[in-house]
Amino acid sequence: MPDAALVWSPDLTQYNFGPGHPMSPARLNLTHALAEELGLTSPDAVRVIEPVTVTEDDLLAVHSQDYVEAVLRAQETGTHAHRMGLGLEDNPVFDQIHTASARIVGSTLAAARAVWSGESRRAFSPAGGMHHAMPSAASGFCVYNDLALAIRDLRSQGAGRVVYVDLDAHHGDGVERVFWDDPDVLTISVHEHPTTLFPGTGYPQDVGGPGARGSAVNVALPAGTGDAQWLRAVEAVVSPLVEAFAPDVVVSQHGCDSHAHDPLTGLSLSVDAQRRAAMVVAELADRHAQGRWVAAGGGGYEIFNVVPRAWCHVLAIVEGRPVPLQTPTPPDWQAQVAAIDDMPVASTMSDVGRLGTREVTETFRPFAEGYDPADAVDRAIIATRRAVFPDHGLDPLP
Ligand SMILES: [Zn+2]
């Protein structure tokens, strides 16, 4: 019996803002197709489970009644509520906006419950990761905050302390907001600097409310940051904090819009580095959270070559059998991508050849071995460590 779960239902692709919107449901279909072709959905690899049903009451654990009612009204009558982000360019109103958004919540809740009940040690909700959704507003393509609701659910079921790791190129502002004053939920977001990217928040000095100092952590990296430096930041900040915080469960968001080919952001990663970061999270959960790990998807707008490969790597790591980087992409999947887009299809599960970058393992240097104050990424790392490490009894300097 596999000890990993994947939450999947074709209905999850009904979360669809319409033609031309960057968050195309094709990214989920192409991810699922690649996972199938790679054998990652077979019964010996993973338990595939359905999203749980989510009621309006369930949503009130994070969202305001006014907001949930506005989303319902939008679904029933097409009414916009611009004050609440509904009907703005980023978050157009669509037919099933309430039902489809609640189903995404059900996906990540199913993952969280599978892990907390002990049925699965690890679980992945690729359709989840809606980290910008605010208690009373839709924002940045996100309607309901599945991550915050899953963390609340874990807490109500008995998880004392939860670490949330957000690897998306954008700041995980919605999740941070919900737990800003909660010292038992540590939110860590590693993102492109707020001066160059939506939502314009997530500075290292933003560390949580007065009773929860150090429970919000922000690493703001310069546009253009590549594999080795990004991984250096992840390890230098996330690893010591997770160890010091000693959570009961780790929840992570694997938005892959940090990729060099993503059309919306300025970070410059490969899927190789994104895969490496997922391995770091898995190892941290194993060492410091009894293996309990709930992973979710997130942003990612190069939907043909990037999202499917990035998230299949996450799934394989959740399953405890990472896909080797040199694995060829299956011909049937390549044909499926070629049929909807004319860009060259990735021939392997690695980007080293495609991006002209070197192997992450060759370029990575740990922060612990010393840092360079002249380097912008190292300065960002130090700023974050200075802001929060003392609150956790840690030394900001390596
Ligand atoms: Zn994003």
Tab-separated table of C-alpha atoms and ligand atoms in Angstrom:
chain	number	residue	atom	x	y	z
A	1	MET	CA	0.000	0.000	0.000
A	2	PRO	CA	1.617	3.299	-1.072
A	3	ASP	CA	1.991	5.861	1.725
A	4	ALA	CA	1.480	8.801	-0.630
A	5	ALA	CA	-1.775	10.306	-1.879
A	6	LEU	CA	-2.573	12.352	-4.988
A	7	VAL	CA	-5.792	14.337	-5.068
A	8	TRP	CA	-7.207	14.320	-8.543
A	9	SER	CA	-10.549	14.617	-10.290
A	10	PRO	CA	-11.170	15.817	-13.862
A	11	ASP	CA	-13.712	18.222	-12.333
A	12	LEU	CA	-10.842	20.239	-10.836
A	13	THR	CA	-10.275	21.674	-14.320
A	14	GLN	CA	-13.609	23.508	-14.068
A	15	TYR	CA	-11.660	26.236	-12.266
A	16	ASN	CA	-11.425	28.185	-15.492
A	17	PHE	CA	-11.356	31.959	-15.895
A	18	GLY	CA	-11.894	31.599	-19.625
A	19	PRO	CA	-9.925	31.864	-22.877
A	20	GLY	CA	-6.878	34.105	-22.745
A	21	HIS	CA	-6.511	33.966	-18.959
A	22	PRO	CA	-3.023	32.784	-17.922
A	23	MET	CA	-4.322	30.174	-15.483
A	24	SER	CA	-5.506	27.733	-18.118
A	25	PRO	CA	-6.890	24.410	-16.897
A	26	ALA	CA	-4.799	22.774	-19.658
A	27	ARG	CA	-1.886	22.952	-17.229
A	28	LEU	CA	-3.605	20.457	-14.929
A	29	ASN	CA	-4.615	18.157	-17.764
A	30	LEU	CA	-1.098	18.137	-19.226
A	31	THR	CA	0.349	17.501	-15.758
A	32	HIS	CA	-2.003	14.601	-15.148
A	33	ALA	CA	-1.293	13.180	-18.605
A	34	LEU	CA	2.463	13.302	-18.011
A	35	ALA	CA	2.057	11.748	-14.559
A	36	GLU	CA	0.099	8.866	-16.086
A	37	GLU	CA	2.661	8.314	-18.835
A	38	LEU	CA	5.485	8.291	-16.306
A	39	GLY	CA	3.666	5.690	-14.186
A	40	LEU	CA	3.219	8.133	-11.308
A	41	THR	CA	-0.512	7.494	-10.966
A	42	SER	CA	-0.368	3.700	-10.856
A	43	PRO	CA	-1.870	2.016	-7.748
A	44	ASP	CA	1.499	0.742	-6.550
A	45	ALA	CA	2.901	4.305	-6.615
A	46	VAL	CA	0.143	6.406	-5.111
A	47	ARG	CA	-3.358	6.361	-3.710
A	48	VAL	CA	-5.470	8.629	-5.927
A	49	ILE	CA	-8.198	10.295	-3.856
A	50	GLU	CA	-11.051	12.676	-4.635
A	51	PRO	CA	-11.499	16.191	-3.270
A	52	VAL	CA	-13.721	16.270	-0.171
A	53	THR	CA	-17.028	18.145	-0.323
A	54	VAL	CA	-16.732	21.657	1.067
A	55	THR	CA	-19.750	23.506	2.462
A	56	GLU	CA	-20.218	27.273	2.734
A	57	ASP	CA	-19.736	26.909	6.489
A	58	ASP	CA	-16.368	25.236	5.956
A	59	LEU	CA	-15.193	28.286	4.007
A	60	LEU	CA	-16.022	30.577	6.939
A	61	ALA	CA	-13.041	29.178	8.851
A	62	VAL	CA	-10.998	31.658	6.779
A	63	HIS	CA	-13.384	33.733	4.630
A	64	SER	CA	-15.999	36.273	5.679
A	65	GLN	CA	-19.675	35.515	5.207
A	66	ASP	CA	-20.088	38.628	3.023
A	67	TYR	CA	-17.380	37.420	0.682
A	68	VAL	CA	-18.667	33.853	0.358
A	69	GLU	CA	-22.132	35.265	-0.356
A	70	ALA	CA	-20.655	37.565	-3.016
A	71	VAL	CA	-18.931	34.614	-4.716
A	72	LEU	CA	-22.205	32.652	-4.633
A	73	ARG	CA	-24.063	35.633	-6.092
A	74	ALA	CA	-21.427	35.925	-8.816
A	75	GLN	CA	-22.031	32.283	-9.702
A	76	GLU	CA	-25.800	32.565	-9.683
A	77	THR	CA	-26.311	35.918	-11.395
A	78	GLY	CA	-22.923	36.899	-12.849
A	79	THR	CA	-22.770	39.898	-10.484
A	80	HIS	CA	-19.370	41.509	-10.088
A	81	ALA	CA	-18.101	42.766	-6.711
A	82	HIS	CA	-15.004	44.763	-7.587
A	83	ARG	CA	-14.468	45.827	-3.978
A	84	MET	CA	-13.963	42.112	-3.291
A	85	GLY	CA	-11.847	41.479	-6.367
A	86	LEU	CA	-14.634	39.628	-8.206
A	87	GLY	CA	-14.881	40.565	-11.877
A	88	LEU	CA	-11.537	42.361	-12.061
A	89	GLU	CA	-9.191	41.486	-14.918
A	90	ASP	CA	-7.219	38.986	-12.804
A	91	ASN	CA	-10.303	37.286	-11.380
A	92	PRO	CA	-13.106	37.267	-13.958
A	93	VAL	CA	-16.445	35.889	-12.845
A	94	PHE	CA	-17.229	32.527	-14.483
A	95	ASP	CA	-20.190	30.122	-14.451
A	96	GLN	CA	-19.053	27.797	-11.689
A	97	ILE	CA	-16.872	30.243	-9.775
A	98	HIS	CA	-18.105	29.222	-6.322
A	99	THR	CA	-18.435	25.488	-6.937
A	100	ALA	CA	-15.121	25.158	-8.781
A	101	SER	CA	-13.225	27.271	-6.246
A	102	ALA	CA	-14.698	25.321	-3.320
A	103	ARG	CA	-13.646	22.100	-5.068
A	104	ILE	CA	-10.043	23.318	-5.115
A	105	VAL	CA	-10.357	23.826	-1.361
A	106	GLY	CA	-11.722	20.268	-1.143
A	107	SER	CA	-8.649	19.032	-2.977
A	108	THR	CA	-6.157	20.463	-0.500
A	109	LEU	CA	-8.398	19.548	2.451
A	110	ALA	CA	-8.434	15.939	1.212
A	111	ALA	CA	-4.631	15.997	1.099
A	112	ALA	CA	-4.382	17.465	4.600
A	113	ARG	CA	-6.863	14.957	6.048
A	114	ALA	CA	-5.137	12.005	4.375
A	115	VAL	CA	-1.902	13.056	6.041
A	116	TRP	CA	-3.258	13.985	9.468
A	117	SER	CA	-5.336	10.783	9.739
A	118	GLY	CA	-2.183	8.782	9.041
A	119	GLU	CA	-3.663	7.150	5.917
A	120	SER	CA	-0.833	8.695	3.907
A	121	ARG	CA	2.453	10.080	5.093
A	122	ARG	CA	2.538	12.620	2.265
A	123	ALA	CA	-0.063	14.018	-0.114
A	124	PHE	CA	-0.113	16.297	-3.162
A	125	SER	CA	-2.922	18.582	-4.301
A	126	PRO	CA	-1.671	19.922	-7.654
A	127	ALA	CA	-4.871	21.907	-8.271
A	128	GLY	CA	-4.418	23.766	-4.971
A	129	GLY	CA	-2.078	26.552	-3.979
A	130	MET	CA	-4.362	29.619	-4.187
A	131	HIS	CA	-2.144	31.645	-1.875
A	132	HIS	CA	-3.329	35.152	-2.814
A	133	ALA	CA	-6.984	34.685	-1.816
A	134	MET	CA	-7.781	37.018	1.086
A	135	PRO	CA	-10.415	36.513	3.789
A	136	SER	CA	-12.723	39.004	2.043
A	137	ALA	CA	-11.374	39.259	-1.493
A	138	ALA	CA	-10.330	37.343	-4.571
A	139	SER	CA	-6.854	38.280	-5.717
A	140	GLY	CA	-4.223	37.175	-8.229
A	141	PHE	CA	-6.323	34.396	-9.858
A	142	CYS	CA	-7.265	33.018	-6.402
A	143	VAL	CA	-10.856	32.890	-5.102
A	144	TYR	CA	-10.775	30.712	-1.962
A	145	ASN	CA	-7.595	30.095	-0.014
A	146	ASP	CA	-7.312	26.291	0.041
A	147	LEU	CA	-3.937	26.471	1.819
A	148	ALA	CA	-5.140	28.602	4.727
A	149	LEU	CA	-8.288	26.481	5.047
A	150	ALA	CA	-6.210	23.283	5.070
A	151	ILE	CA	-3.903	24.695	7.757
A	152	ARG	CA	-6.922	25.735	9.864
A	153	ASP	CA	-8.335	22.239	9.387
A	154	LEU	CA	-5.069	20.616	10.487
A	155	ARG	CA	-5.007	22.857	13.571
A	156	SER	CA	-8.611	22.034	14.475
A	157	GLN	CA	-7.828	18.332	14.161
A	158	GLY	CA	-4.987	18.615	16.628
A	159	ALA	CA	-1.862	19.794	14.808
A	160	GLY	CA	-0.173	22.041	17.363
A	161	ARG	CA	2.312	23.728	15.065
A	162	VAL	CA	2.311	24.038	11.290
A	163	VAL	CA	5.032	25.296	8.961
A	164	TYR	CA	3.937	26.697	5.605
A	165	VAL	CA	6.623	26.953	2.904
A	166	ASP	CA	5.720	29.014	-0.182
A	167	LEU	CA	8.068	28.564	-3.153
A	168	ASP	CA	5.952	30.421	-5.742
A	169	ALA	CA	7.601	33.419	-7.468
A	170	HIS	CA	4.900	35.608	-5.903
A	171	HIS	CA	4.606	36.457	-2.206
A	172	GLY	CA	2.206	34.127	-0.352
A	173	ASP	CA	0.295	37.132	0.953
A	174	GLY	CA	-3.129	35.567	1.597
A	175	VAL	CA	-1.791	32.748	3.740
A	176	GLU	CA	0.501	35.151	5.595
A	177	ARG	CA	-2.436	37.489	6.293
A	178	VAL	CA	-4.608	34.727	7.766
A	179	PHE	CA	-1.899	33.598	10.204
A	180	TRP	CA	-0.214	36.978	10.803
A	181	ASP	CA	-1.101	36.945	14.511
A	182	ASP	CA	-0.806	33.193	15.076
A	183	PRO	CA	2.504	32.162	16.688
A	184	ASP	CA	1.767	28.478	16.017
A	185	VAL	CA	1.719	28.778	12.222
A	186	LEU	CA	5.066	29.743	10.704
A	187	THR	CA	4.643	31.062	7.161
A	188	ILE	CA	7.796	31.289	5.035
A	189	SER	CA	7.598	32.799	1.559
A	190	VAL	CA	10.538	32.865	-0.877
A	191	HIS	CA	9.651	35.158	-3.763
A	192	GLU	CA	10.698	37.773	-6.287
A	193	HIS	CA	11.160	41.207	-4.722
A	194	PRO	CA	7.928	43.196	-4.175
A	195	THR	CA	9.259	46.182	-6.131
A	196	THR	CA	9.251	44.155	-9.354
A	197	LEU	CA	6.347	41.728	-8.922
A	198	PHE	CA	2.711	41.396	-7.855
A	199	PRO	CA	1.381	41.619	-5.131
A	200	GLY	CA	4.028	44.166	-4.040
A	201	THR	CA	4.287	42.825	-0.483
A	202	GLY	CA	6.583	40.426	1.371
A	203	TYR	CA	9.514	42.485	2.667
A	204	PRO	CA	11.964	40.890	5.105
A	205	GLN	CA	10.848	43.361	7.790
A	206	ASP	CA	7.308	41.916	7.693
A	207	VAL	CA	7.576	39.394	10.504
A	208	GLY	CA	4.087	38.843	11.974
A	209	GLY	CA	1.842	40.555	14.536
A	210	PRO	CA	2.904	41.695	18.016
A	211	GLY	CA	2.045	38.385	19.682
A	212	ALA	CA	3.581	36.375	16.866
A	213	ARG	CA	6.895	38.049	16.050
A	214	GLY	CA	8.959	35.911	13.711
A	215	SER	CA	6.017	33.754	12.611
A	216	ALA	CA	5.929	35.437	9.190
A	217	VAL	CA	9.111	35.108	7.142
A	218	ASN	CA	9.792	36.766	3.805
A	219	VAL	CA	12.727	36.244	1.471
A	220	ALA	CA	12.615	38.885	-1.283
A	221	LEU	CA	14.958	37.921	-4.117
A	222	PRO	CA	16.086	40.133	-6.996
A	223	ALA	CA	14.580	39.532	-10.433
A	224	GLY	CA	16.909	37.315	-12.421
A	225	THR	CA	17.858	35.074	-9.490
A	226	GLY	CA	18.877	31.681	-10.874
A	227	ASP	CA	19.098	28.100	-9.649
A	228	ALA	CA	22.118	28.082	-7.368
A	229	GLN	CA	21.334	31.338	-5.574
A	230	TRP	CA	17.629	30.550	-5.194
A	231	LEU	CA	18.401	27.166	-3.666
A	232	ARG	CA	20.989	28.814	-1.448
A	233	ALA	CA	18.272	31.176	-0.144
A	234	VAL	CA	15.793	28.329	0.387
A	235	GLU	CA	18.289	26.302	2.368
A	236	ALA	CA	19.734	29.242	4.318
A	237	VAL	CA	16.339	30.409	5.543
A	238	VAL	CA	13.817	27.570	5.380
A	239	SER	CA	15.939	24.714	6.738
A	240	PRO	CA	17.105	26.244	10.065
A	241	LEU	CA	13.641	27.694	10.751
A	242	VAL	CA	11.803	24.416	10.199
A	243	GLU	CA	14.261	22.653	12.481
A	244	ALA	CA	13.906	25.314	15.200
A	245	PHE	CA	10.097	25.474	14.924
A	246	ALA	CA	9.637	21.683	15.144
A	247	PRO	CA	6.239	21.527	13.405
A	248	ASP	CA	3.740	18.662	13.521
A	249	VAL	CA	3.195	18.937	9.778
A	250	VAL	CA	4.669	20.804	6.810
A	251	VAL	CA	2.402	22.379	4.178
A	252	SER	CA	4.124	23.609	1.018
A	253	GLN	CA	3.131	25.508	-2.103
A	254	HIS	CA	5.031	24.634	-5.299
A	255	GLY	CA	4.075	27.405	-7.680
A	256	CYS	CA	6.499	26.956	-10.580
A	257	ASP	CA	6.190	30.469	-12.027
A	258	SER	CA	9.739	31.006	-10.745
A	259	HIS	CA	10.875	29.296	-13.962
A	260	ALA	CA	13.011	31.213	-16.486
A	261	HIS	CA	10.375	30.643	-19.187
A	262	ASP	CA	7.407	31.773	-17.118
A	263	PRO	CA	5.754	34.708	-18.892
A	264	LEU	CA	4.642	36.524	-15.719
A	265	THR	CA	7.695	36.695	-13.466
A	266	GLY	CA	11.379	37.600	-13.499
A	267	LEU	CA	13.007	34.721	-11.621
A	268	SER	CA	15.223	32.433	-13.695
A	269	LEU	CA	14.928	28.897	-12.424
A	270	SER	CA	14.984	25.505	-14.104
A	271	VAL	CA	12.697	22.591	-13.220
A	272	ASP	CA	15.876	20.957	-11.913
A	273	ALA	CA	16.113	23.547	-9.121
A	274	GLN	CA	12.377	23.387	-8.412
A	275	ARG	CA	12.719	19.601	-8.077
A	276	ARG	CA	15.703	20.031	-5.738
A	277	ALA	CA	13.678	22.407	-3.531
A	278	ALA	CA	10.846	19.868	-3.265
A	279	MET	CA	13.428	17.341	-2.092
A	280	VAL	CA	14.595	19.785	0.562
A	281	VAL	CA	11.016	20.176	1.810
A	282	ALA	CA	10.506	16.385	1.845
A	283	GLU	CA	13.663	15.915	3.857
A	284	LEU	CA	12.679	18.637	6.332
A	285	ALA	CA	9.268	17.030	6.838
A	286	ASP	CA	10.954	13.669	7.390
A	287	ARG	CA	13.423	15.037	9.904
A	288	HIS	CA	11.295	17.499	11.816
A	289	ALA	CA	7.595	16.686	11.247
A	290	GLN	CA	7.460	12.876	11.438
A	291	GLY	CA	7.292	12.785	7.658
A	292	ARG	CA	3.939	14.587	7.490
A	293	TRP	CA	3.913	16.660	4.319
A	294	VAL	CA	1.022	18.250	2.446
A	295	ALA	CA	2.155	19.688	-0.908
A	296	ALA	CA	0.107	21.872	-3.248
A	297	GLY	CA	0.548	23.403	-6.694
A	298	GLY	CA	0.195	27.144	-7.259
A	299	GLY	CA	1.222	29.557	-9.985
A	300	GLY	CA	2.860	28.454	-13.221
A	301	TYR	CA	1.981	29.955	-16.604
A	302	GLU	CA	4.312	28.204	-19.017
A	303	ILE	CA	1.755	25.451	-19.086
A	304	PHE	CA	3.262	23.175	-21.730
A	305	ASN	CA	6.826	22.349	-20.764
A	306	VAL	CA	7.193	23.795	-17.283
A	307	VAL	CA	4.114	23.103	-15.159
A	308	PRO	CA	3.687	19.417	-16.124
A	309	ARG	CA	7.342	18.545	-15.578
A	310	ALA	CA	7.740	20.632	-12.396
A	311	TRP	CA	4.690	19.104	-10.743
A	312	CYS	CA	5.426	15.556	-11.875
A	313	HIS	CA	8.759	15.963	-10.111
A	314	VAL	CA	6.911	17.094	-6.967
A	315	LEU	CA	4.513	14.151	-7.233
A	316	ALA	CA	7.346	11.665	-7.662
A	317	ILE	CA	9.130	13.097	-4.614
A	318	VAL	CA	5.885	12.886	-2.621
A	319	GLU	CA	5.814	9.225	-3.687
A	320	GLY	CA	9.376	8.780	-2.462
A	321	ARG	CA	10.789	7.855	-5.855
A	322	PRO	CA	12.048	10.958	-7.650
A	323	VAL	CA	12.063	10.883	-11.451
A	324	PRO	CA	15.704	10.960	-12.638
A	325	LEU	CA	16.407	14.217	-14.466
A	326	GLN	CA	17.579	12.537	-17.653
A	327	THR	CA	14.317	10.582	-18.034
A	328	PRO	CA	12.937	11.205	-21.555
A	329	THR	CA	9.469	12.721	-21.712
A	330	PRO	CA	7.064	10.082	-23.087
A	331	PRO	CA	6.283	10.376	-26.846
A	332	ASP	CA	2.505	10.277	-26.264
A	333	TRP	CA	2.740	13.259	-23.929
A	334	GLN	CA	5.001	15.099	-26.368
A	335	ALA	CA	2.397	14.556	-29.078
A	336	GLN	CA	-0.337	15.901	-26.809
A	337	VAL	CA	1.626	19.109	-26.169
A	338	ALA	CA	2.573	19.484	-29.837
A	339	ALA	CA	-1.099	19.217	-30.798
A	340	ILE	CA	-2.023	22.364	-28.833
A	341	ASP	CA	1.110	24.475	-29.095
A	342	ASP	CA	3.875	24.886	-31.624
A	343	MET	CA	6.743	25.546	-29.225
A	344	PRO	CA	9.467	22.880	-29.039
A	345	VAL	CA	8.518	20.165	-26.543
A	346	ALA	CA	10.990	19.288	-23.768
A	347	SER	CA	12.582	15.955	-24.555
A	348	THR	CA	13.709	15.156	-21.004
A	349	MET	CA	12.646	15.895	-17.434
A	350	SER	CA	15.674	18.230	-17.048
A	351	ASP	CA	16.252	21.796	-18.237
A	352	VAL	CA	20.028	21.682	-18.308
A	353	GLY	CA	20.114	21.276	-22.092
A	354	ARG	CA	17.179	23.582	-22.804
A	355	LEU	CA	18.245	26.566	-20.726
A	356	GLY	CA	21.975	26.199	-21.202
A	357	THR	CA	22.405	26.148	-17.428
A	358	ARG	CA	24.723	23.863	-15.500
A	359	GLU	CA	23.659	21.057	-13.206
A	360	VAL	CA	22.379	22.475	-9.901
A	361	THR	CA	24.585	20.036	-8.032
A	362	GLU	CA	27.666	21.614	-9.681
A	363	THR	CA	26.788	25.265	-9.030
A	364	PHE	CA	25.147	25.179	-5.596
A	365	ARG	CA	27.189	26.470	-2.641
A	366	PRO	CA	25.647	26.416	0.826
A	367	PHE	CA	25.336	29.695	2.712
A	368	ALA	CA	26.824	28.031	5.772
A	369	GLU	CA	30.196	27.973	4.022
A	370	GLY	CA	30.321	31.760	3.974
A	371	TYR	CA	28.554	34.602	2.225
A	372	ASP	CA	29.343	37.549	0.000
A	373	PRO	CA	27.998	40.924	1.215
A	374	ALA	CA	28.431	42.285	-2.340
A	375	ASP	CA	25.972	39.723	-3.703
A	376	ALA	CA	22.329	40.868	-3.882
A	377	VAL	CA	20.908	37.430	-3.085
A	378	ASP	CA	23.214	37.023	-0.099
A	379	ARG	CA	22.123	40.445	1.137
A	380	ALA	CA	18.481	39.361	0.815
A	381	ILE	CA	19.229	36.192	2.789
A	382	ILE	CA	20.980	38.152	5.525
A	383	ALA	CA	18.134	40.707	5.719
A	384	THR	CA	15.616	37.935	6.342
A	385	ARG	CA	17.817	36.082	8.802
A	386	ARG	CA	18.462	39.307	10.752
A	387	ALA	CA	14.735	40.059	10.841
A	388	VAL	CA	13.531	36.734	12.258
A	389	PHE	CA	16.308	34.354	13.290
A	390	PRO	CA	16.768	35.882	16.773
A	391	ASP	CA	13.031	35.282	17.450
A	392	HIS	CA	13.742	31.590	16.939
A	393	GLY	CA	16.950	31.513	18.954
A	394	LEU	CA	19.057	31.313	15.782
A	395	ASP	CA	22.169	33.235	14.761
A	396	PRO	CA	21.574	35.359	11.625
A	397	LEU	CA	25.190	34.971	10.551
A	398	PRO	CA	26.419	31.680	9.131
B	1	ZN	ZN	2.757	32.952	-8.551
